[in-house]
mmCIF file of C-alpha atoms and ligand atoms in Angstrom:
data_model
loop_
_atom_site.group_PDB
_atom_site.id
_atom_site.type_symbol
_atom_site.label_atom_id
_atom_site.label_comp_id
_atom_site.label_asym_id
_atom_site.label_seq_id
_atom_site.Cartn_x
_atom_site.Cartn_y
_atom_site.Cartn_z
ATOM 1 C CA CYS A 1 82.234 94.106 81.005
ATOM 2 C CA ALA A 2 79.002 93.004 82.682
ATOM 3 C CA GLU A 3 80.489 91.871 86.000
ATOM 4 C CA LYS A 4 82.907 94.809 86.378
ATOM 5 C CA PRO A 5 80.820 97.767 85.188
ATOM 6 C CA LEU A 6 82.959 100.239 87.139
ATOM 7 C CA ALA A 7 86.295 98.996 85.769
ATOM 8 C CA GLY A 8 88.587 101.892 84.906
ATOM 9 C CA LEU A 9 86.734 104.353 87.114
ATOM 10 C CA LYS A 10 87.997 106.015 90.292
ATOM 11 C CA VAL A 11 85.388 106.226 93.004
ATOM 12 C CA LEU A 12 85.810 108.352 96.120
ATOM 13 C CA VAL A 13 83.507 107.507 99.012
ATOM 14 C CA THR A 14 83.148 109.293 102.340
ATOM 15 C CA ALA A 15 81.572 107.450 105.261
ATOM 16 C CA GLY A 16 80.846 107.652 108.946
ATOM 17 C CA ALA A 17 80.588 110.452 111.432
ATOM 18 C CA THR A 18 83.044 113.267 111.859
ATOM 19 C CA SER A 19 83.848 113.931 115.499
ATOM 20 C CA GLU A 20 84.685 117.337 116.802
ATOM 21 C CA PRO A 21 86.942 117.441 119.849
ATOM 22 C CA ILE A 22 86.144 119.554 122.914
ATOM 23 C CA ASP A 23 89.278 118.647 124.863
ATOM 24 C CA PRO A 24 91.693 115.657 124.815
ATOM 25 C CA VAL A 25 89.021 113.281 126.153
ATOM 26 C CA ARG A 26 85.691 114.649 124.918
ATOM 27 C CA PHE A 27 84.055 115.224 121.568
ATOM 28 C CA ILE A 28 80.691 115.747 119.874
ATOM 29 C CA SER A 29 79.633 113.459 117.080
ATOM 30 C CA ASN A 30 76.537 111.763 115.657
ATOM 31 C CA ARG A 31 74.914 108.356 115.303
ATOM 32 C CA SER A 32 76.157 107.490 111.842
ATOM 33 C CA SER A 33 77.531 103.919 111.771
ATOM 34 C CA GLY A 34 79.199 104.331 108.375
ATOM 35 C CA LYS A 35 77.445 101.176 107.154
ATOM 36 C CA MET A 36 75.936 102.781 104.033
ATOM 37 C CA GLY A 37 79.158 104.458 102.913
ATOM 38 C CA VAL A 38 81.349 101.452 103.637
ATOM 39 C CA ALA A 39 78.890 99.239 101.772
ATOM 40 C CA ALA A 40 79.217 101.652 98.831
ATOM 41 C CA ALA A 41 83.032 101.511 98.981
ATOM 42 C CA ARG A 42 83.065 97.700 99.067
ATOM 43 C CA LYS A 43 80.490 97.396 96.332
ATOM 44 C CA ALA A 44 82.331 99.881 94.103
ATOM 45 C CA GLN A 45 85.476 97.805 94.588
ATOM 46 C CA SER A 46 83.712 94.551 93.722
ATOM 47 C CA LEU A 47 82.213 96.236 90.633
ATOM 48 C CA GLY A 48 85.758 96.924 89.454
ATOM 49 C CA ALA A 49 86.394 100.540 90.499
ATOM 50 C CA GLU A 50 89.573 101.850 92.084
ATOM 51 C CA VAL A 51 88.211 103.050 95.413
ATOM 52 C CA THR A 52 89.394 105.463 98.104
ATOM 53 C CA LEU A 53 87.359 105.667 101.291
ATOM 54 C CA VAL A 54 87.621 108.776 103.442
ATOM 55 C CA ALA A 55 86.354 107.491 106.787
ATOM 56 C CA GLY A 56 85.378 109.316 109.908
ATOM 57 C CA SER A 57 84.209 107.309 112.895
ATOM 58 C CA VAL A 58 82.651 104.033 111.728
ATOM 59 C CA SER A 59 81.423 100.925 113.574
ATOM 60 C CA VAL A 60 82.199 98.508 110.744
ATOM 61 C CA ASN A 61 85.299 96.714 109.507
ATOM 62 C CA LEU A 62 87.424 98.515 106.910
ATOM 63 C CA ASP A 63 89.797 95.649 106.034
ATOM 64 C CA GLY A 64 90.704 95.416 102.376
ATOM 65 C CA LEU A 65 89.777 99.024 101.611
ATOM 66 C CA ASN A 66 92.097 101.881 100.701
ATOM 67 C CA VAL A 67 91.251 104.160 103.658
ATOM 68 C CA VAL A 68 92.124 107.730 104.558
ATOM 69 C CA LYS A 69 91.116 108.059 108.206
ATOM 70 C CA VAL A 70 89.945 111.472 109.414
ATOM 71 C CA GLN A 71 88.470 112.814 112.581
ATOM 72 C CA THR A 72 86.979 116.264 112.021
ATOM 73 C CA ALA A 73 84.950 117.876 109.237
ATOM 74 C CA LEU A 74 87.906 120.125 108.401
ATOM 75 C CA GLU A 75 90.173 117.074 108.021
ATOM 76 C CA MET A 76 87.531 115.383 105.845
ATOM 77 C CA LEU A 77 87.326 118.510 103.650
ATOM 78 C CA GLU A 78 91.113 118.481 103.166
ATOM 79 C CA ALA A 79 91.151 114.741 102.351
ATOM 80 C CA VAL A 80 88.317 115.135 99.814
ATOM 81 C CA LYS A 81 89.996 118.178 98.201
ATOM 82 C CA LYS A 82 93.201 116.178 97.836
ATOM 83 C CA GLU A 83 91.472 113.228 96.141
ATOM 84 C CA ILE A 84 88.814 114.983 94.087
ATOM 85 C CA GLU A 85 90.920 115.927 91.060
ATOM 86 C CA SER A 86 91.474 112.256 90.107
ATOM 87 C CA THR A 87 87.935 111.101 90.989
ATOM 88 C CA ASP A 88 85.295 110.038 88.449
ATOM 89 C CA ILE A 89 82.469 109.381 90.893
ATOM 90 C CA LEU A 90 82.137 110.895 94.372
ATOM 91 C CA VAL A 91 79.762 109.254 96.813
ATOM 92 C CA MET A 92 79.455 111.604 99.783
ATOM 93 C CA ALA A 93 77.827 109.394 102.430
ATOM 94 C CA ALA A 94 79.551 110.826 105.506
ATOM 95 C CA ALA A 95 77.528 112.414 108.311
ATOM 96 C CA VAL A 96 79.525 115.615 108.664
ATOM 97 C CA ALA A 97 79.093 117.597 111.853
ATOM 98 C CA ASP A 98 77.540 120.923 110.999
ATOM 99 C CA PHE A 99 79.378 122.651 113.844
ATOM 100 C CA ARG A 100 82.700 122.322 115.648
ATOM 101 C CA ILE A 101 83.844 123.582 119.038
ATOM 102 C CA ALA A 102 84.932 127.220 118.838
ATOM 103 C CA GLU A 103 87.776 126.949 121.355
ATOM 104 C CA TYR A 104 89.379 123.545 121.723
ATOM 105 C CA SER A 105 90.980 123.060 125.137
ATOM 106 C CA ASP A 106 94.454 121.436 125.094
ATOM 107 C CA THR A 107 93.913 120.308 128.663
ATOM 108 C CA LYS A 108 91.004 118.344 130.111
ATOM 109 C CA ILE A 109 88.274 120.755 131.131
ATOM 110 C CA LYS A 110 87.838 120.631 134.903
ATOM 111 C CA LYS A 111 84.589 120.092 136.740
ATOM 112 C CA THR A 112 83.406 123.256 138.508
ATOM 113 C CA ASP A 113 80.754 123.964 141.115
ATOM 114 C CA GLU A 114 78.545 125.610 138.496
ATOM 115 C CA ASN A 115 75.318 123.876 137.498
ATOM 116 C CA GLU A 116 75.679 124.945 133.907
ATOM 117 C CA MET A 117 78.397 125.253 131.378
ATOM 118 C CA THR A 118 78.393 126.597 127.855
ATOM 119 C CA ILE A 119 80.327 125.355 124.867
ATOM 120 C CA ARG A 120 80.353 127.692 121.908
ATOM 121 C CA LEU A 121 80.094 126.119 118.457
ATOM 122 C CA VAL A 122 81.062 127.538 115.074
ATOM 123 C CA LYS A 123 79.855 126.376 111.673
ATOM 124 C CA ASN A 124 81.803 123.781 109.732
ATOM 125 C CA PRO A 125 82.124 124.186 105.990
ATOM 126 C CA ASP A 126 79.707 122.212 103.815
ATOM 127 C CA ILE A 127 82.164 119.922 102.062
ATOM 128 C CA LEU A 128 80.005 119.448 98.952
ATOM 129 C CA LYS A 129 79.480 123.193 98.600
ATOM 130 C CA GLU A 130 83.218 123.834 99.061
ATOM 131 C CA ILE A 131 84.222 121.426 96.335
ATOM 132 C CA ALA A 132 81.389 122.295 93.916
ATOM 133 C CA PRO A 133 83.564 124.925 92.155
ATOM 134 C CA LEU A 134 86.247 122.281 91.574
ATOM 135 C CA LYS A 135 83.862 119.943 89.782
ATOM 136 C CA LYS A 136 84.885 118.992 86.242
ATOM 137 C CA ALA A 137 82.353 118.410 83.461
ATOM 138 C CA GLY A 138 82.789 114.648 83.366
ATOM 139 C CA GLN A 139 82.639 114.044 87.124
ATOM 140 C CA VAL A 140 79.602 112.686 88.934
ATOM 141 C CA PHE A 141 78.883 113.857 92.482
ATOM 142 C CA ALA A 142 76.341 111.924 94.545
ATOM 143 C CA GLY A 143 75.144 113.066 97.937
ATOM 144 C CA PHE A 144 72.850 111.705 100.613
ATOM 145 C CA ALA A 145 69.986 113.376 102.407
ATOM 146 C CA ALA A 146 68.526 112.142 105.674
ATOM 147 C CA GLU A 147 65.062 113.692 105.911
ATOM 148 C CA SER A 148 62.347 113.542 108.552
ATOM 149 C CA ASP A 149 59.743 115.383 106.469
ATOM 150 C CA ASN A 150 59.103 116.719 102.940
ATOM 151 C CA LEU A 151 61.610 114.213 101.589
ATOM 152 C CA ALA A 152 61.350 115.023 97.884
ATOM 153 C CA ALA A 153 61.349 118.828 98.245
ATOM 154 C CA ASN A 154 64.236 118.869 100.716
ATOM 155 C CA ALA A 155 66.299 116.405 98.699
ATOM 156 C CA ARG A 156 65.752 118.361 95.465
ATOM 157 C CA LYS A 157 66.783 121.589 97.248
ATOM 158 C CA LYS A 158 70.045 119.972 98.350
ATOM 159 C CA LEU A 159 70.623 118.499 94.862
ATOM 160 C CA ASN A 160 70.527 122.073 93.503
ATOM 161 C CA GLU A 161 72.296 123.931 96.300
ATOM 162 C CA LYS A 162 75.179 121.456 96.454
ATOM 163 C CA ASN A 163 75.464 121.211 92.640
ATOM 164 C CA LEU A 164 75.030 117.421 92.742
ATOM 165 C CA ASP A 165 74.178 115.077 89.887
ATOM 166 C CA MET A 166 72.168 112.832 92.154
ATOM 167 C CA ILE A 167 71.070 112.596 95.761
ATOM 168 C CA ALA A 168 69.914 109.526 97.684
ATOM 169 C CA ALA A 169 67.324 110.431 100.268
ATOM 170 C CA ASN A 170 66.030 108.373 103.154
ATOM 171 C CA ASP A 171 63.273 108.879 105.669
ATOM 172 C CA ILE A 172 64.869 108.987 109.100
ATOM 173 C CA SER A 173 61.514 109.102 110.881
ATOM 174 C CA ARG A 174 61.386 105.330 110.175
ATOM 175 C CA SER A 175 63.246 103.180 112.727
ATOM 176 C CA ASP A 176 63.498 100.102 110.471
ATOM 177 C CA ILE A 177 65.898 101.735 108.013
ATOM 178 C CA GLY A 178 68.741 104.209 108.073
ATOM 179 C CA PHE A 179 70.974 105.001 111.061
ATOM 180 C CA GLY A 180 72.731 101.920 112.426
ATOM 181 C CA THR A 181 70.506 99.404 110.675
ATOM 182 C CA ASP A 182 71.507 96.927 107.936
ATOM 183 C CA GLU A 183 68.744 97.931 105.554
ATOM 184 C CA ASN A 184 67.819 101.084 103.776
ATOM 185 C CA GLU A 185 65.194 102.428 101.424
ATOM 186 C CA LEU A 186 66.447 105.263 99.286
ATOM 187 C CA THR A 187 64.822 107.499 96.736
ATOM 188 C CA VAL A 188 67.427 108.769 94.279
ATOM 189 C CA PHE A 189 66.719 112.187 92.704
ATOM 190 C CA PHE A 190 68.482 113.416 89.576
ATOM 191 C CA ARG A 191 68.770 116.677 87.661
ATOM 192 C CA ASP A 192 67.008 115.490 84.509
ATOM 193 C CA ARG A 193 65.456 112.084 85.004
ATOM 194 C CA GLU A 194 62.725 110.509 87.066
ATOM 195 C CA ALA A 195 63.507 109.599 90.654
ATOM 196 C CA VAL A 196 64.287 105.947 91.411
ATOM 197 C CA ASN A 197 63.202 104.137 94.586
ATOM 198 C CA THR A 198 65.370 101.231 95.748
ATOM 199 C CA GLY A 199 62.674 99.549 97.862
ATOM 200 C CA LYS A 200 63.646 98.385 101.353
ATOM 201 C CA VAL A 201 66.815 96.399 100.720
ATOM 202 C CA PRO A 202 70.144 95.493 102.426
ATOM 203 C CA LYS A 203 72.553 98.432 102.359
ATOM 204 C CA GLU A 204 74.808 96.452 99.947
ATOM 205 C CA LYS A 205 71.953 96.286 97.435
ATOM 206 C CA ALA A 206 71.080 99.985 97.906
ATOM 207 C CA ALA A 207 74.799 100.784 97.377
ATOM 208 C CA GLU A 208 74.816 98.746 94.155
ATOM 209 C CA THR A 209 71.734 100.572 92.812
ATOM 210 C CA ILE A 210 73.300 103.987 93.548
ATOM 211 C CA LEU A 211 76.628 103.016 91.966
ATOM 212 C CA LEU A 212 75.028 101.633 88.798
ATOM 213 C CA LEU A 213 72.909 104.790 88.499
ATOM 214 C CA ALA A 214 76.035 106.929 89.010
ATOM 215 C CA LYS A 215 77.757 104.900 86.296
ATOM 216 C CA GLU A 216 74.833 105.636 83.926
ATOM 217 C CA VAL A 217 75.087 109.363 84.672
ATOM 218 C CA HIS A 218 78.855 109.178 84.181
ATOM 219 C CA GLY A 219 78.355 107.404 80.845
ATOM 220 C CA LYS A 220 75.955 110.126 79.692
ATOM 221 C CA LYS A 221 78.333 112.925 80.707
ATOM 222 C CA ASN A 222 81.305 111.281 79.078
ATOM 223 C CA GLY A 223 79.534 109.633 76.115
HETATM 224 O O1 C5P B 1 72.635 119.514 104.175
HETATM 225 P P1 C5P B 1 72.721 118.101 104.599
HETATM 226 O O2 C5P B 1 73.682 117.853 105.729
HETATM 227 O O3 C5P B 1 71.404 117.438 104.861
HETATM 228 O O4 C5P B 1 73.294 117.340 103.278
HETATM 229 C C1 C5P B 1 73.696 116.028 103.323
HETATM 230 C C2 C5P B 1 74.758 115.806 102.270
HETATM 231 O O5 C5P B 1 75.741 116.864 102.341
HETATM 232 C C3 C5P B 1 75.506 114.525 102.471
HETATM 233 O O6 C5P B 1 75.932 114.022 101.216
HETATM 234 C C4 C5P B 1 76.683 114.963 103.352
HETATM 235 O O7 C5P B 1 77.748 114.048 103.255
HETATM 236 C C5 C5P B 1 77.002 116.318 102.771
HETATM 237 N N1 C5P B 1 77.553 117.297 103.741
HETATM 238 C C6 C5P B 1 78.774 117.902 103.483
HETATM 239 N N2 C5P B 1 79.297 118.801 104.386
HETATM 240 C C7 C5P B 1 78.621 119.135 105.505
HETATM 241 C C8 C5P B 1 77.367 118.550 105.760
HETATM 242 C C9 C5P B 1 76.862 117.631 104.859
HETATM 243 O O8 C5P B 1 79.385 117.620 102.454
HETATM 244 N N3 C5P B 1 79.162 120.004 106.360
#
């Protein structure tokens, strides 16, 4: 129906930052607020989908959403793997830490007299790349790309490398959109159709555009 275009579909959204613990009181993370992903989860729900949100650290309210809370990239990977089988549309909006601490300390690391200290990092898995082999023919996977330069080329590269159906790219060199703000301007790239630009709009509106585009791709794949 027109008002519930996602009725009958299961949508899995990831949002927010993963945080990677150093010791019981310290961690490394990133500036993602989770606003874009949470807006996508809420919009998907209001468009009629059954929604699961895998949330890292977010600075927005999650009331009324079906949430799986995670901390680290490895936990997010496990949560996504668990949900992916029953998912029709995946919206991977989380800002996943590319690295984690190599040796977590169970006890608080003590101050020393040294002027320097070194923390060794090891690479986290790329969640989209890990789940790409699990993707079924009818499923739609949408990713995000935060780019500071060569937006189209970099986004298209990620679309291919991560085996996505679509990728929503934004220009993070602009301070009026993206990280922490309420508005976004996204260019959505596809495998076999022209890119779509959302214009500078509230994140709710950008989320709606992405979801309706994902629904179109889903319709094509399952038509
Ligand atoms: O490669 P890059 O981090 O720019 O790609 C961004 C996209 O890949 C986003 O959709 C993000 O959620 C996803 N990603 C991921 N696992 C990572 C890093 C990013 O799934 N370790």
